mmCIF file of N, CA and C in Angstrom:
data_model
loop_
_atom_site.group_PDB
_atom_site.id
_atom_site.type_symbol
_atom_site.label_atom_id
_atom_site.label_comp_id
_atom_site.label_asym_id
_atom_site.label_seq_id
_atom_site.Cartn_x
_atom_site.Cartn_y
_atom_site.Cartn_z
ATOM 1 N N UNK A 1 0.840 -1.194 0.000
ATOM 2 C CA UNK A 1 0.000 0.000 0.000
ATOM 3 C C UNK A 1 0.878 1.249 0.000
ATOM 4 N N UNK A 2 0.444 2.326 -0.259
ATOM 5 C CA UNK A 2 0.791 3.377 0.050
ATOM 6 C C UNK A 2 1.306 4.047 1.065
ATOM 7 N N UNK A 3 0.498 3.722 2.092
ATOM 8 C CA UNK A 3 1.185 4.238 3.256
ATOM 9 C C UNK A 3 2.200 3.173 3.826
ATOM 10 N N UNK A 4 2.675 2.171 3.774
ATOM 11 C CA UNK A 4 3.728 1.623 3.563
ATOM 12 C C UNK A 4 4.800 1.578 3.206
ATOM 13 N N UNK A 5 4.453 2.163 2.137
ATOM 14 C CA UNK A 5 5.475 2.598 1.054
ATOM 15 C C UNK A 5 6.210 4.258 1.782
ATOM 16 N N UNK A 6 5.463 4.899 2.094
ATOM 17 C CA UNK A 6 5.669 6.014 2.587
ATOM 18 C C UNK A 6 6.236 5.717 4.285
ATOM 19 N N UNK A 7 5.531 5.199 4.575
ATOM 20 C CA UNK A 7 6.200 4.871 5.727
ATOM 21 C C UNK A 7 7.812 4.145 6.216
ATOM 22 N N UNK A 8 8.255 3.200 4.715
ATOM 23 C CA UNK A 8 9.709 2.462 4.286
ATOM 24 C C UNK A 8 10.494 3.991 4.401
ATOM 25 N N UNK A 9 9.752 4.722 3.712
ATOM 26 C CA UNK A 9 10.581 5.747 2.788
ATOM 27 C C UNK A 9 10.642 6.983 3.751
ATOM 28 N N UNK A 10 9.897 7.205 4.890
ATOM 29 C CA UNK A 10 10.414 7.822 6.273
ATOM 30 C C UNK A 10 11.262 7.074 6.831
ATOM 31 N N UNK A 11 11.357 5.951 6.911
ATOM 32 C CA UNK A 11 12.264 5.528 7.909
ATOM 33 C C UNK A 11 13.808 5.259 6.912
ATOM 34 N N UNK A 12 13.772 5.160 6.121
ATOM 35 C CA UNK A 12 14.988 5.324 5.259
ATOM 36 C C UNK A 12 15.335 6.469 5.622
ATOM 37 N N UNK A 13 14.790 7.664 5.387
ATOM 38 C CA UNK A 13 15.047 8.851 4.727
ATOM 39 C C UNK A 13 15.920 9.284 6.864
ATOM 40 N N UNK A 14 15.211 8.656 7.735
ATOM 41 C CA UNK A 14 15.722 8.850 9.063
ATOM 42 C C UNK A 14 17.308 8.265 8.960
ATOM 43 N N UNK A 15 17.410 7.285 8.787
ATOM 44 C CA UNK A 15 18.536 6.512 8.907
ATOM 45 C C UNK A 15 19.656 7.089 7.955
ATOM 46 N N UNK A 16 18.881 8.004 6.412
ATOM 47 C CA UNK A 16 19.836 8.938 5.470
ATOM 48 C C UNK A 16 20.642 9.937 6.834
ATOM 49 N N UNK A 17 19.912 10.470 7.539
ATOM 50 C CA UNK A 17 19.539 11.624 8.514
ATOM 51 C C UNK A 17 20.961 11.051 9.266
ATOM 52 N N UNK A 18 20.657 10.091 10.273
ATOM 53 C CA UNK A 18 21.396 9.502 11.243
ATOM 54 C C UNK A 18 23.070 9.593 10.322
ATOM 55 N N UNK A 19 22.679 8.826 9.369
ATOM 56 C CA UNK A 19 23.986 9.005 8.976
ATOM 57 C C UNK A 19 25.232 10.509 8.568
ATOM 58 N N UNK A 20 24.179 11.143 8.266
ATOM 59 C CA UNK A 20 24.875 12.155 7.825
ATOM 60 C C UNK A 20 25.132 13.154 9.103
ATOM 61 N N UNK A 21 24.035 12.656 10.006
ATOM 62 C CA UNK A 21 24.463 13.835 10.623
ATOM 63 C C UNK A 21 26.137 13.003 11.748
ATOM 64 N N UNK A 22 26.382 11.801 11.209
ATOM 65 C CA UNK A 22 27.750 11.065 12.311
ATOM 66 C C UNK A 22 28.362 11.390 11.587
ATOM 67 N N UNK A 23 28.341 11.681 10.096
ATOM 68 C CA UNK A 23 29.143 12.055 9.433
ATOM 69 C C UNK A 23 30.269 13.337 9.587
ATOM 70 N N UNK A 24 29.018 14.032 10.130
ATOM 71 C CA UNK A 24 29.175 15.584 10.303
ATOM 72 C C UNK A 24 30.190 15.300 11.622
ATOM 73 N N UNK A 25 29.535 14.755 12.600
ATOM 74 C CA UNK A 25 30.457 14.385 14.162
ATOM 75 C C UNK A 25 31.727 14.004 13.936
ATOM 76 N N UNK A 26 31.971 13.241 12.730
ATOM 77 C CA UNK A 26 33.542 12.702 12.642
ATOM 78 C C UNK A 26 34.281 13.663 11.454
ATOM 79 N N UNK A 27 33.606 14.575 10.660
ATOM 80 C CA UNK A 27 34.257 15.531 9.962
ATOM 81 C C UNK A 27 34.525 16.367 11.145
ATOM 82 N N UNK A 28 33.829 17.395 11.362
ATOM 83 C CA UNK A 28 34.454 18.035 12.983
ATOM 84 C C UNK A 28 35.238 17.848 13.686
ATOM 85 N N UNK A 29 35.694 16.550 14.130
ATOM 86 C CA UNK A 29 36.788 15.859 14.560
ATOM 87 C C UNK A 29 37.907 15.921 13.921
ATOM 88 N N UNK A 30 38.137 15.858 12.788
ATOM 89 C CA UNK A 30 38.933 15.768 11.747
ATOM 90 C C UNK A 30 39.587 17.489 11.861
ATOM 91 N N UNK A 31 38.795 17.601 11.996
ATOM 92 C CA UNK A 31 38.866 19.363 11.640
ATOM 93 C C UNK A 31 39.538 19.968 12.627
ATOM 94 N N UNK A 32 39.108 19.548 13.933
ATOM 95 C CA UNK A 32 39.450 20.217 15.072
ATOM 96 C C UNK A 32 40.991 19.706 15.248
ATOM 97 N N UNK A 33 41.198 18.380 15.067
ATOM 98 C CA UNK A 33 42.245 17.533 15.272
ATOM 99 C C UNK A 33 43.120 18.343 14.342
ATOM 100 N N UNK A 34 42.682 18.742 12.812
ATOM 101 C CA UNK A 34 43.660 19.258 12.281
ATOM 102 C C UNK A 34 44.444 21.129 12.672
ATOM 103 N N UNK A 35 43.493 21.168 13.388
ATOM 104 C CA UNK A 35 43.573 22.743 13.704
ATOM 105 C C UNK A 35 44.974 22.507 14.906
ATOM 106 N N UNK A 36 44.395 21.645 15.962
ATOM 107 C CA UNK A 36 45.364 21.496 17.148
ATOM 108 C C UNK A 36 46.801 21.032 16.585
ATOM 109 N N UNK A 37 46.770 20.345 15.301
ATOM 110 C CA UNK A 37 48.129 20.194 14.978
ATOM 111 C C UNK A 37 49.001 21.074 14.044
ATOM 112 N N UNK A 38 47.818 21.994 13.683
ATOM 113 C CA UNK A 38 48.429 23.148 13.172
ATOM 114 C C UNK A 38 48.848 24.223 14.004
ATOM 115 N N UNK A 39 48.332 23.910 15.392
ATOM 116 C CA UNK A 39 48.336 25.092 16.321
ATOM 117 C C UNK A 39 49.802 24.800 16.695
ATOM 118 N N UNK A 40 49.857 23.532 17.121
ATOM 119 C CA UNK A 40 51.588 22.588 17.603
ATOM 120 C C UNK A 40 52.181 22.980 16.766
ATOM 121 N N UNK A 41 52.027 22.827 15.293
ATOM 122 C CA UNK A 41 53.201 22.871 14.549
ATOM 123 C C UNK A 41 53.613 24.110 14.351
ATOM 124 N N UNK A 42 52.922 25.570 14.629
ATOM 125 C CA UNK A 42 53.022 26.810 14.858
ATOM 126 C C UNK A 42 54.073 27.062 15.777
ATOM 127 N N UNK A 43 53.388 26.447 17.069
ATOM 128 C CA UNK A 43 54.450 26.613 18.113
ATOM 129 C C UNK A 43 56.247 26.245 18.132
ATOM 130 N N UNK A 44 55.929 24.855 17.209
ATOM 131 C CA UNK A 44 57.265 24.475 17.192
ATOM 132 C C UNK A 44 57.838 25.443 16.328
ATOM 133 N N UNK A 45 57.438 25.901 15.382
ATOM 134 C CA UNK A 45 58.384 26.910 14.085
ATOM 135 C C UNK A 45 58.803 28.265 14.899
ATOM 136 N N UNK A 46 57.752 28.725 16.249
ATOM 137 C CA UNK A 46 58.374 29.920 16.456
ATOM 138 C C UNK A 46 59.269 29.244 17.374
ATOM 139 N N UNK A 47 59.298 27.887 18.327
ATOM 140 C CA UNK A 47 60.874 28.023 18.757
ATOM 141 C C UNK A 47 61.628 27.276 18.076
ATOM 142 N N UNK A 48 61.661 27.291 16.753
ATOM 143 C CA UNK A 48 62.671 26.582 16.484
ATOM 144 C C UNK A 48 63.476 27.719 15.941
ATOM 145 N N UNK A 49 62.527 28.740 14.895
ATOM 146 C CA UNK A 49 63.327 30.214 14.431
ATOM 147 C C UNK A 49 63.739 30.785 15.569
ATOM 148 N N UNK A 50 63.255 30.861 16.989
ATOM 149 C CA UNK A 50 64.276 31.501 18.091
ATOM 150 C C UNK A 50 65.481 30.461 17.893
ATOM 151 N N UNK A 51 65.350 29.429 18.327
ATOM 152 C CA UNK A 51 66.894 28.726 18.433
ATOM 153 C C UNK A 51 67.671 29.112 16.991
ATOM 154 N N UNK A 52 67.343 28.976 16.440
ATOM 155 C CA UNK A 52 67.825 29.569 14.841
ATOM 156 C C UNK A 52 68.940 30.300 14.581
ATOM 157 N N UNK A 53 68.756 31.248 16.185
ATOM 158 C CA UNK A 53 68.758 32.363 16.109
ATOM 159 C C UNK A 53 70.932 32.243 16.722
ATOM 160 N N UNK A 54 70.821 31.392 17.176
ATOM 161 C CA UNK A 54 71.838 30.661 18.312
ATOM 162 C C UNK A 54 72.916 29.550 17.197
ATOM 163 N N UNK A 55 73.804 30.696 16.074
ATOM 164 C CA UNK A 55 74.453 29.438 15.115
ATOM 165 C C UNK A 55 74.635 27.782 15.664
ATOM 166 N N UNK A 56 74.160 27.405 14.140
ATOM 167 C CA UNK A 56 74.605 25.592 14.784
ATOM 168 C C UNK A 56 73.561 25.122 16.042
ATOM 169 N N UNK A 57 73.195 25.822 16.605
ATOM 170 C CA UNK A 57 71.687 25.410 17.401
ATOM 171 C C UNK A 57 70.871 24.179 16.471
ATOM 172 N N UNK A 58 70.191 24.805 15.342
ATOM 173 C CA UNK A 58 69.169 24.091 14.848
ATOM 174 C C UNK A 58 69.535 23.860 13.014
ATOM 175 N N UNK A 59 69.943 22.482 12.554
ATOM 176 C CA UNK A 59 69.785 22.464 11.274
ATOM 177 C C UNK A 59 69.108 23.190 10.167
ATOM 178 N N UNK A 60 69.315 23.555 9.156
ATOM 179 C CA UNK A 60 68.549 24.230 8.274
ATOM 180 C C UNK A 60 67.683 23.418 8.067
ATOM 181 N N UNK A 61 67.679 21.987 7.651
ATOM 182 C CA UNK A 61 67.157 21.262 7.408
ATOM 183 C C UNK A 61 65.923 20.753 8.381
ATOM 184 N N UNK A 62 66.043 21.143 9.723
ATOM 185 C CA UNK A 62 64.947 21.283 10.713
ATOM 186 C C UNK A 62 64.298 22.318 11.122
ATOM 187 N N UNK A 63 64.628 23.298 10.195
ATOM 188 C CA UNK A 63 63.804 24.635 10.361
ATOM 189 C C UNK A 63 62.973 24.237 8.800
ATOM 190 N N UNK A 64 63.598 23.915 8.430
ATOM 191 C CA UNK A 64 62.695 23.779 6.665
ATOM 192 C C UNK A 64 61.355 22.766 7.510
ATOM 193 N N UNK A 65 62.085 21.632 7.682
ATOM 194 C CA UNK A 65 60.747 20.948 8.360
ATOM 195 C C UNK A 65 59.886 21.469 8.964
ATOM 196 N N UNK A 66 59.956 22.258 9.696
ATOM 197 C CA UNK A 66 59.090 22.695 10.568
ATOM 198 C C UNK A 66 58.211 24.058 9.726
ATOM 199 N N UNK A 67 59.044 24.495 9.087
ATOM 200 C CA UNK A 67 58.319 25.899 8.193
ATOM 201 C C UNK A 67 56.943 24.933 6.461
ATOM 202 N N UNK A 68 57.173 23.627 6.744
ATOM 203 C CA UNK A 68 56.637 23.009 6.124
ATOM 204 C C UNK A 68 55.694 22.625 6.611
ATOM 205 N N UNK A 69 55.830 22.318 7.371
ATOM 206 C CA UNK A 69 54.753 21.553 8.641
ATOM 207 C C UNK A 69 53.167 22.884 9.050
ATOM 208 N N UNK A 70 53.785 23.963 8.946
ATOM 209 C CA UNK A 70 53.242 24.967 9.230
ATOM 210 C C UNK A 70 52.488 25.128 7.724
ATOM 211 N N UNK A 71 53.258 24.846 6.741
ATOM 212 C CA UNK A 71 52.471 25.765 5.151
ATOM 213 C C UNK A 71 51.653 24.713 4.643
ATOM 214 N N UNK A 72 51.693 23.497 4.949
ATOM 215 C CA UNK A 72 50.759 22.284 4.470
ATOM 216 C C UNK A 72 48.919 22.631 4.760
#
Protein backbone atom coordinates (compact mmCIF):
# COMPACT_ATOMS: atom_id res chain seq x y z
CA UNK A 1 0.00 0.00 0.00
CA UNK A 2 0.79 3.38 0.05
CA UNK A 3 1.18 4.24 3.26
CA UNK A 4 3.73 1.62 3.56
CA UNK A 5 5.47 2.60 1.05
CA UNK A 6 5.67 6.01 2.59
CA UNK A 7 6.20 4.87 5.73
CA UNK A 8 9.71 2.46 4.29
CA UNK A 9 10.58 5.75 2.79
CA UNK A 10 10.41 7.82 6.27
CA UNK A 11 12.26 5.53 7.91
CA UNK A 12 14.99 5.32 5.26
CA UNK A 13 15.05 8.85 4.73
CA UNK A 14 15.72 8.85 9.06
CA UNK A 15 18.54 6.51 8.91
CA UNK A 16 19.84 8.94 5.47
CA UNK A 17 19.54 11.62 8.51
CA UNK A 18 21.40 9.50 11.24
CA UNK A 19 23.99 9.00 8.98
CA UNK A 20 24.88 12.15 7.83
CA UNK A 21 24.46 13.83 10.62
CA UNK A 22 27.75 11.06 12.31
CA UNK A 23 29.14 12.05 9.43
CA UNK A 24 29.18 15.58 10.30
CA UNK A 25 30.46 14.38 14.16
CA UNK A 26 33.54 12.70 12.64
CA UNK A 27 34.26 15.53 9.96
CA UNK A 28 34.45 18.03 12.98
CA UNK A 29 36.79 15.86 14.56
CA UNK A 30 38.93 15.77 11.75
CA UNK A 31 38.87 19.36 11.64
CA UNK A 32 39.45 20.22 15.07
CA UNK A 33 42.25 17.53 15.27
CA UNK A 34 43.66 19.26 12.28
CA UNK A 35 43.57 22.74 13.70
CA UNK A 36 45.36 21.50 17.15
CA UNK A 37 48.13 20.19 14.98
CA UNK A 38 48.43 23.15 13.17
CA UNK A 39 48.34 25.09 16.32
CA UNK A 40 51.59 22.59 17.60
CA UNK A 41 53.20 22.87 14.55
CA UNK A 42 53.02 26.81 14.86
CA UNK A 43 54.45 26.61 18.11
CA UNK A 44 57.27 24.47 17.19
CA UNK A 45 58.38 26.91 14.09
CA UNK A 46 58.37 29.92 16.46
CA UNK A 47 60.87 28.02 18.76
CA UNK A 48 62.67 26.58 16.48
CA UNK A 49 63.33 30.21 14.43
CA UNK A 50 64.28 31.50 18.09
CA UNK A 51 66.89 28.73 18.43
CA UNK A 52 67.82 29.57 14.84
CA UNK A 53 68.76 32.36 16.11
CA UNK A 54 71.84 30.66 18.31
CA UNK A 55 74.45 29.44 15.12
CA UNK A 56 74.60 25.59 14.78
CA UNK A 57 71.69 25.41 17.40
CA UNK A 58 69.17 24.09 14.85
CA UNK A 59 69.79 22.46 11.27
CA UNK A 60 68.55 24.23 8.27
CA UNK A 61 67.16 21.26 7.41
CA UNK A 62 64.95 21.28 10.71
CA UNK A 63 63.80 24.63 10.36
CA UNK A 64 62.70 23.78 6.66
CA UNK A 65 60.75 20.95 8.36
CA UNK A 66 59.09 22.70 10.57
CA UNK A 67 58.32 25.90 8.19
CA UNK A 68 56.64 23.01 6.12
CA UNK A 69 54.75 21.55 8.64
CA UNK A 70 53.24 24.97 9.23
CA UNK A 71 52.47 25.76 5.15
CA UNK A 72 50.76 22.28 4.47
Amino acid sequence: SKLAQAAAQVTQAKSDVAKAKAWVVQSEAVVEQARTQLDLNKKKLARDVEISKTPGAISEQALDVSRAAVAE
